[in-house]
PDB file of C-alpha atoms in Angstrom:
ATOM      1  CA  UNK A 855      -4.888  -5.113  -8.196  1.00  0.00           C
ATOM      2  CA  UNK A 856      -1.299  -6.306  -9.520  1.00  0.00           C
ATOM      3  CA  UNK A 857       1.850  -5.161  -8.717  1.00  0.00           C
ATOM      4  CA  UNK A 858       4.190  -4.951 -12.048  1.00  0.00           C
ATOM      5  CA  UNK A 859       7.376  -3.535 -10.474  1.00  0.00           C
ATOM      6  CA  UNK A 860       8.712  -1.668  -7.475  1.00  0.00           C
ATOM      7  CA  UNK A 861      12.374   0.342  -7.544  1.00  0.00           C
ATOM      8  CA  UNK A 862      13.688   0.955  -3.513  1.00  0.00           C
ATOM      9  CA  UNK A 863      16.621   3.521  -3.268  1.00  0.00           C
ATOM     10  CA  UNK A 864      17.671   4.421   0.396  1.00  0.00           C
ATOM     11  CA  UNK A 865      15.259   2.631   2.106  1.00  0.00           C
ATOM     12  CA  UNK A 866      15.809   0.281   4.845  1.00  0.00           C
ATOM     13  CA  UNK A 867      18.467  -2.518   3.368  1.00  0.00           C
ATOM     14  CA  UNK A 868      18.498  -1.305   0.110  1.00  0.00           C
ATOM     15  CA  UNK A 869      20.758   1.344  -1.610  1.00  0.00           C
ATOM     16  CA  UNK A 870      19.228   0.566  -5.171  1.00  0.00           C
ATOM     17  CA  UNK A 871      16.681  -2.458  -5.866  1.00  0.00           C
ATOM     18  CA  UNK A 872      14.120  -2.919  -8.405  1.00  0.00           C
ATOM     19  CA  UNK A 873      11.755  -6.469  -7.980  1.00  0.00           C
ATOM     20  CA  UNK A 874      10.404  -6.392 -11.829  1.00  0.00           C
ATOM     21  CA  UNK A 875       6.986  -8.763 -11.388  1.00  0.00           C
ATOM     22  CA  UNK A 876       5.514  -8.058 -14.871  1.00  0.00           C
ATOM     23  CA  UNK A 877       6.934 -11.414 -16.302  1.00  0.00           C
ATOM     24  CA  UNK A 878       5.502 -13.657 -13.217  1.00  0.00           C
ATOM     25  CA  UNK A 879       2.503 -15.650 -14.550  1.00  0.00           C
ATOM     26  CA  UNK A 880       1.758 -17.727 -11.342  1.00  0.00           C
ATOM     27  CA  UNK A 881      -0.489 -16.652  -8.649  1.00  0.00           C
ATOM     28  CA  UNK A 882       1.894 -17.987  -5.864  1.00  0.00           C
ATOM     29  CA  UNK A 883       5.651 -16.312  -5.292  1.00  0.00           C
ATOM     30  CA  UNK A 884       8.270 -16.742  -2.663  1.00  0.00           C
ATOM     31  CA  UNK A 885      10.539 -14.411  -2.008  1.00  0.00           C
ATOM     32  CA  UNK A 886      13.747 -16.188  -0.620  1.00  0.00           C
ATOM     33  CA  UNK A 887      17.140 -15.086   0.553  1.00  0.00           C
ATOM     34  CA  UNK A 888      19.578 -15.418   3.800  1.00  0.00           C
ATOM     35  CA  UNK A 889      18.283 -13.880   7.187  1.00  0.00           C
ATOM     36  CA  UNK A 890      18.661  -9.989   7.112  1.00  0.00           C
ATOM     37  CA  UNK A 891      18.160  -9.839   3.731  1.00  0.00           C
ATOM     38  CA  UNK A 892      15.528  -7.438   3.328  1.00  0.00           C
ATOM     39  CA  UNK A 893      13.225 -10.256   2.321  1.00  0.00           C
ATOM     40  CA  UNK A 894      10.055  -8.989   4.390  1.00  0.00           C
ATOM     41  CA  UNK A 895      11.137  -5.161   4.036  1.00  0.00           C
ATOM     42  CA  UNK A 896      10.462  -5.457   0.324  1.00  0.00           C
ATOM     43  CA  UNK A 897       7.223  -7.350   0.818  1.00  0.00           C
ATOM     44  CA  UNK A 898       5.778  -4.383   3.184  1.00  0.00           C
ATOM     45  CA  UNK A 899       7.338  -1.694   0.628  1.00  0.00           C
ATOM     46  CA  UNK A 900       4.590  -2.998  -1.423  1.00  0.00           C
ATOM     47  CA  UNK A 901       1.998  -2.014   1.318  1.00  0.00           C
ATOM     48  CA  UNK A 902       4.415   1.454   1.744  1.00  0.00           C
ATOM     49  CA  UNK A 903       3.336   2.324  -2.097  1.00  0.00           C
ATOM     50  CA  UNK A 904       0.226   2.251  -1.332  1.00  0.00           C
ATOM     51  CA  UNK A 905      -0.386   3.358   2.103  1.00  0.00           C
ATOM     52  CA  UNK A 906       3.034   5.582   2.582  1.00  0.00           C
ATOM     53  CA  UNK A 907       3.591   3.118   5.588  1.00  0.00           C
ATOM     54  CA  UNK A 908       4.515  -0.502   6.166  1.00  0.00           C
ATOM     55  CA  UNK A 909       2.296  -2.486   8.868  1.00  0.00           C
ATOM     56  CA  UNK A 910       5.279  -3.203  11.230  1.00  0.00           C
ATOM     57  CA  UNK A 911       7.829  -1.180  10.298  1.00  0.00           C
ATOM     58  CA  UNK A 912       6.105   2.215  10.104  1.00  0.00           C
ATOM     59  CA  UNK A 913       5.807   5.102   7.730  1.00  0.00           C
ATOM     60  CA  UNK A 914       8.320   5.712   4.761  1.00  0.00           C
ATOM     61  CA  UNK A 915      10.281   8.403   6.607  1.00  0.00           C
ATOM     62  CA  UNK A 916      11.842   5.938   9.629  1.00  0.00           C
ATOM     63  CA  UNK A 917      12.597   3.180   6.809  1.00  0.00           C
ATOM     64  CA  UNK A 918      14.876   5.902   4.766  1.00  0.00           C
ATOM     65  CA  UNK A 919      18.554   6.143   5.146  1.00  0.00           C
ATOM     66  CA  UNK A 920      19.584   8.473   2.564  1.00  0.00           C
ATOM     67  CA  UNK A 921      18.170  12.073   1.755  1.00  0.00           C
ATOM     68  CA  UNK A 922      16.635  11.350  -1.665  1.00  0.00           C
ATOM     69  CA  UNK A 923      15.261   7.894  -0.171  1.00  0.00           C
ATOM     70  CA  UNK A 924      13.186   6.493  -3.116  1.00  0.00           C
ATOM     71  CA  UNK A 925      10.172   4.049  -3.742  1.00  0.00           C
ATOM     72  CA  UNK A 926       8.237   3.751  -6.863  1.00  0.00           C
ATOM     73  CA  UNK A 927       5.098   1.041  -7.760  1.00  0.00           C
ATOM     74  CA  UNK A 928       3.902   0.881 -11.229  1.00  0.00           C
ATOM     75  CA  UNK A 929      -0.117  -1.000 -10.384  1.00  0.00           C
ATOM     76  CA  UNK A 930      -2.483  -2.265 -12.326  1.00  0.00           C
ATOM     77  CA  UNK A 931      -5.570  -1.511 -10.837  1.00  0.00           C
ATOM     78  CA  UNK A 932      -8.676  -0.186 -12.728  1.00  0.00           C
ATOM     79  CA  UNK A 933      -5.813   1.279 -14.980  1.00  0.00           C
ATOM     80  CA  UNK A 934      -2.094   1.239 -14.891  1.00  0.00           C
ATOM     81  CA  UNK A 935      -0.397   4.106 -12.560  1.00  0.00           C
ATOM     82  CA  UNK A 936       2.854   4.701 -11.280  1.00  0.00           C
ATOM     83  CA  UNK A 937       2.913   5.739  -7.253  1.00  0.00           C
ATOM     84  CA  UNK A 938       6.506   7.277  -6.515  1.00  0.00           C
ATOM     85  CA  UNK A 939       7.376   8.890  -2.876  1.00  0.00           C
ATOM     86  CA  UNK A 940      10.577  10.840  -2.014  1.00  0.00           C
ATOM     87  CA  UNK A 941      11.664  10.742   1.642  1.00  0.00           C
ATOM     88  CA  UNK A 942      14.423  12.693   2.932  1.00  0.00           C
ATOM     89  CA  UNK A 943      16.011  10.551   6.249  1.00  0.00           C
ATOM     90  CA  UNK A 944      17.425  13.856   7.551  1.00  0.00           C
ATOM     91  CA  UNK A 945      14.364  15.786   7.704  1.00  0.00           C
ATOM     92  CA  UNK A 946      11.546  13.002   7.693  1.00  0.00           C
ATOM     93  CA  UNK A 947       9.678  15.099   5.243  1.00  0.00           C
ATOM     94  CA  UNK A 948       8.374  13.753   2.101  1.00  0.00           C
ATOM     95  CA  UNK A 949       6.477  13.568  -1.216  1.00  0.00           C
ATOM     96  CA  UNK A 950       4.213  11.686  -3.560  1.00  0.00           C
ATOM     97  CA  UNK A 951       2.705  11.950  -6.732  1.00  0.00           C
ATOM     98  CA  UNK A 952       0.737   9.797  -9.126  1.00  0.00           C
ATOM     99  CA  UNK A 953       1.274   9.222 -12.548  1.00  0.00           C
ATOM    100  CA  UNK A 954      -0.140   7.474 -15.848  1.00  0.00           C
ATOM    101  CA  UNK A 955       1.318   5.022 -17.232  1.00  0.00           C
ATOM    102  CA  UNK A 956       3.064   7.485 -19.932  1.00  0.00           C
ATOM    103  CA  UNK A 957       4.061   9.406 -16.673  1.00  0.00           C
ATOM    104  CA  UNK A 958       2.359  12.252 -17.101  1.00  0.00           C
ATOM    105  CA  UNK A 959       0.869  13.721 -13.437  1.00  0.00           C
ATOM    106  CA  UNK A 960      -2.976  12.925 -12.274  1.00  0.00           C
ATOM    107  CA  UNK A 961      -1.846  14.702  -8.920  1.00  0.00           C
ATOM    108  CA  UNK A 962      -1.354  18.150  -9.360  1.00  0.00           C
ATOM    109  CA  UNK A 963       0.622  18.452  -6.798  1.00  0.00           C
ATOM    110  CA  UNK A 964       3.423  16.343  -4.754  1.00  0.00           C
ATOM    111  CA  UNK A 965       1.471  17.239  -0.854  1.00  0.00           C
ATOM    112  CA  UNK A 966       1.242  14.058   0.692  1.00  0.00           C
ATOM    113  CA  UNK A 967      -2.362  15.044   1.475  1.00  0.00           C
ATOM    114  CA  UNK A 968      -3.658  14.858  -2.108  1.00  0.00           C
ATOM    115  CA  UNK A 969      -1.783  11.140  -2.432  1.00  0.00           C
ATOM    116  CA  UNK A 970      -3.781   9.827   0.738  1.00  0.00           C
ATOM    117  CA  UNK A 971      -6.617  11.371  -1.047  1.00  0.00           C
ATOM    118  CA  UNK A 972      -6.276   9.964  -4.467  1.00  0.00           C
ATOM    119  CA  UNK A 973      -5.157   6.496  -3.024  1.00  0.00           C
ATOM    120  CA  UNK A 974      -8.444   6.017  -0.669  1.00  0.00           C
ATOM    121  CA  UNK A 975     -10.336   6.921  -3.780  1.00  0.00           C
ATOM    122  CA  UNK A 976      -8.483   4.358  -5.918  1.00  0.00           C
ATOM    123  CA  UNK A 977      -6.419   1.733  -4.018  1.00  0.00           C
ATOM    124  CA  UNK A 978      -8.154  -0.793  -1.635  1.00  0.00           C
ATOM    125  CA  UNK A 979      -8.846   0.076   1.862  1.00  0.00           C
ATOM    126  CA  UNK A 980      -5.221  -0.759   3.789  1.00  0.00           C
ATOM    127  CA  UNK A 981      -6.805  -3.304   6.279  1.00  0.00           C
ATOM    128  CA  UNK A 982      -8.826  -5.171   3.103  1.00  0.00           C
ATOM    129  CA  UNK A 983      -5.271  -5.299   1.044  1.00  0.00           C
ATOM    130  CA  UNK A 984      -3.248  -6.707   4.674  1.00  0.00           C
ATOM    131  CA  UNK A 985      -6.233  -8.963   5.398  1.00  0.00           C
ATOM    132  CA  UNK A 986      -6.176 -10.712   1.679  1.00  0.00           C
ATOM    133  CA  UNK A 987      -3.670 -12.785   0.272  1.00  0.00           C
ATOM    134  CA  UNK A 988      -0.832 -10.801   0.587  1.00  0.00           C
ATOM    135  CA  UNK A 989       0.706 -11.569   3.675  1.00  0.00           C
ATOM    136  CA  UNK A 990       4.115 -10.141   5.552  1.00  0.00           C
ATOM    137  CA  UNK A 991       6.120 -12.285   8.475  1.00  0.00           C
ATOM    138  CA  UNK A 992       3.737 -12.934  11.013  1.00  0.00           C
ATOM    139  CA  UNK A 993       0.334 -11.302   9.535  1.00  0.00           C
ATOM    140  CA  UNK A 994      -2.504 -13.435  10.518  1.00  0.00           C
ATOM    141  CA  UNK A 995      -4.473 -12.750   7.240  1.00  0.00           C
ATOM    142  CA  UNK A 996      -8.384 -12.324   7.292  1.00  0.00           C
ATOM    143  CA  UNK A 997      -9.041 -16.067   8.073  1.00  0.00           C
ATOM    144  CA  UNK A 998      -7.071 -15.656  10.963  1.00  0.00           C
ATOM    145  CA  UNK A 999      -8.491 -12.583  11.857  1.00  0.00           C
ATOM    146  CA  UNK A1000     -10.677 -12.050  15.448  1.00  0.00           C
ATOM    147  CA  UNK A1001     -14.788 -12.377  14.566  1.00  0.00           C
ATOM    148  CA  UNK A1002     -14.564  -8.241  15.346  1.00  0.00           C
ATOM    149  CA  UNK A1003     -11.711  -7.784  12.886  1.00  0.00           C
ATOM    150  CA  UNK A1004     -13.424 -10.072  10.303  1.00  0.00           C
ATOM    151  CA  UNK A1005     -16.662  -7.647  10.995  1.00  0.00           C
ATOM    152  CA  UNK A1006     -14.394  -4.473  10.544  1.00  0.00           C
ATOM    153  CA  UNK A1007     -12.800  -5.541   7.699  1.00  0.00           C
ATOM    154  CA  UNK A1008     -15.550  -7.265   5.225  1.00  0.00           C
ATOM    155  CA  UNK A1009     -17.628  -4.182   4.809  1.00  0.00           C
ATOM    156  CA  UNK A1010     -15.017  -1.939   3.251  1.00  0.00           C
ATOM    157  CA  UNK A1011     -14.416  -4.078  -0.552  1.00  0.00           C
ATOM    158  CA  UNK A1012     -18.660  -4.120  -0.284  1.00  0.00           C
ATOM    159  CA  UNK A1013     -18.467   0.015   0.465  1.00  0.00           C
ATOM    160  CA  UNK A1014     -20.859  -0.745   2.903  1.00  0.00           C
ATOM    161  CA  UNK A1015     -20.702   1.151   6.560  1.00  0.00           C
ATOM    162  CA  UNK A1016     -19.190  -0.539   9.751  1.00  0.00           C
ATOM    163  CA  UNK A1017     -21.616  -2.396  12.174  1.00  0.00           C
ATOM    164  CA  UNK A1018     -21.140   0.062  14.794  1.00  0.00           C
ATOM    165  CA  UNK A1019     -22.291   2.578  12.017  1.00  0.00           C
ATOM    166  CA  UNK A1020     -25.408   0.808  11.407  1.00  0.00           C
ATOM    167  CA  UNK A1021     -26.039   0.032  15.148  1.00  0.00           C
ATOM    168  CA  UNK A1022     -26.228   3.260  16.455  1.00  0.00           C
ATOM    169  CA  UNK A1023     -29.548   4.871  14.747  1.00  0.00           C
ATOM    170  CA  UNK A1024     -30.816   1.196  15.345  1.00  0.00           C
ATOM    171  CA  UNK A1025     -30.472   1.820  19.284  1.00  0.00           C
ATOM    172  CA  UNK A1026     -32.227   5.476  19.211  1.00  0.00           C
ATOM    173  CA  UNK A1027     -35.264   3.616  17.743  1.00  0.00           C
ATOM    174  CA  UNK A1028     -35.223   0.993  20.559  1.00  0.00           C
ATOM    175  CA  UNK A1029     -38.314   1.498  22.962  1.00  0.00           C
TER     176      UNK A1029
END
């Protein structure tokens, strides 16, 4: 998966922001600015496209400061798609929807309920995407993951089940 650009309007630090990665050809980027920035906001936005929340700073709705809050992804994953969520700061509510890359709709509606849906169907499982390379201020990554964490986490890319999953008809077969 490959992010090509993400637009921010009323969220957290920024009022109107767009980080255009389409023309980056290395595999390594740094992200650099002065303290307070927004520097590791915009990295977990990136999560917050996919996932509607951000690992340390929580769901969309608390990073919005304006009541037509905006953040839109266009992704390159087994196609290109455009994720873009609405958040009103006054209400917390919000919206999602999916599009093409012409923008034409593959949700057919804007329920946050039928983005989770379409997202665990097509984007990675959250904890495989924060355990890879893509790291925010303090994550740990997969190699510095726990041995548990590392057993949670490697099934999901494989679509296998958890241990504990597999364990449990194991022990009702134990004499």
């Amino acid at each position: 998966m490959r992010f090509e650009c993400l637009t921010v309007r009323g969220l957290g630090p920024f009022t109107d922001a767009t980080l255009d990665l389409s023309q980056i050809d290395g595999r390594l980027v740094a992200i650099t600015g002065a303290n307070g920035a927004g520097k590791s906001t915009l990295l977990e936005l990136l999560g917050g496209a996919l996932y509607r929340s951000c690992p340390t700073r929580g769901p969309l709705a608390g990073l919005a400061t304006t009541r037509d809050a905006m953040l839109e992804a266009r992704v390159v994953s087994d196609r290109r798609y455009i994720l873009r969520h609405v958040v009103d700061a006054v209400s917390g509510k919000g919206e999602a929807v999916v599009l093409d890359e012409d923008g034409a709709p593959l949700t057919t509606s804007a329920k946050l309920r039928e983005f989770d849906a379409w997202a665990g169907k097509h984007m990675p499982a959250a904890e495989v995407f924060y355990a890879g390379q893509f790291a925010v201020q303090g994550a740990r990554g997969f190699a510095g993951q726990r041995p548990g964490e590392r057993k949670a986490t490697l099934p999901r890319p494989l679509g296998l089940p958890r241990p504990g999953a597999l364990a449990a008809p194991a022990r009702q077969h134990t004499p």
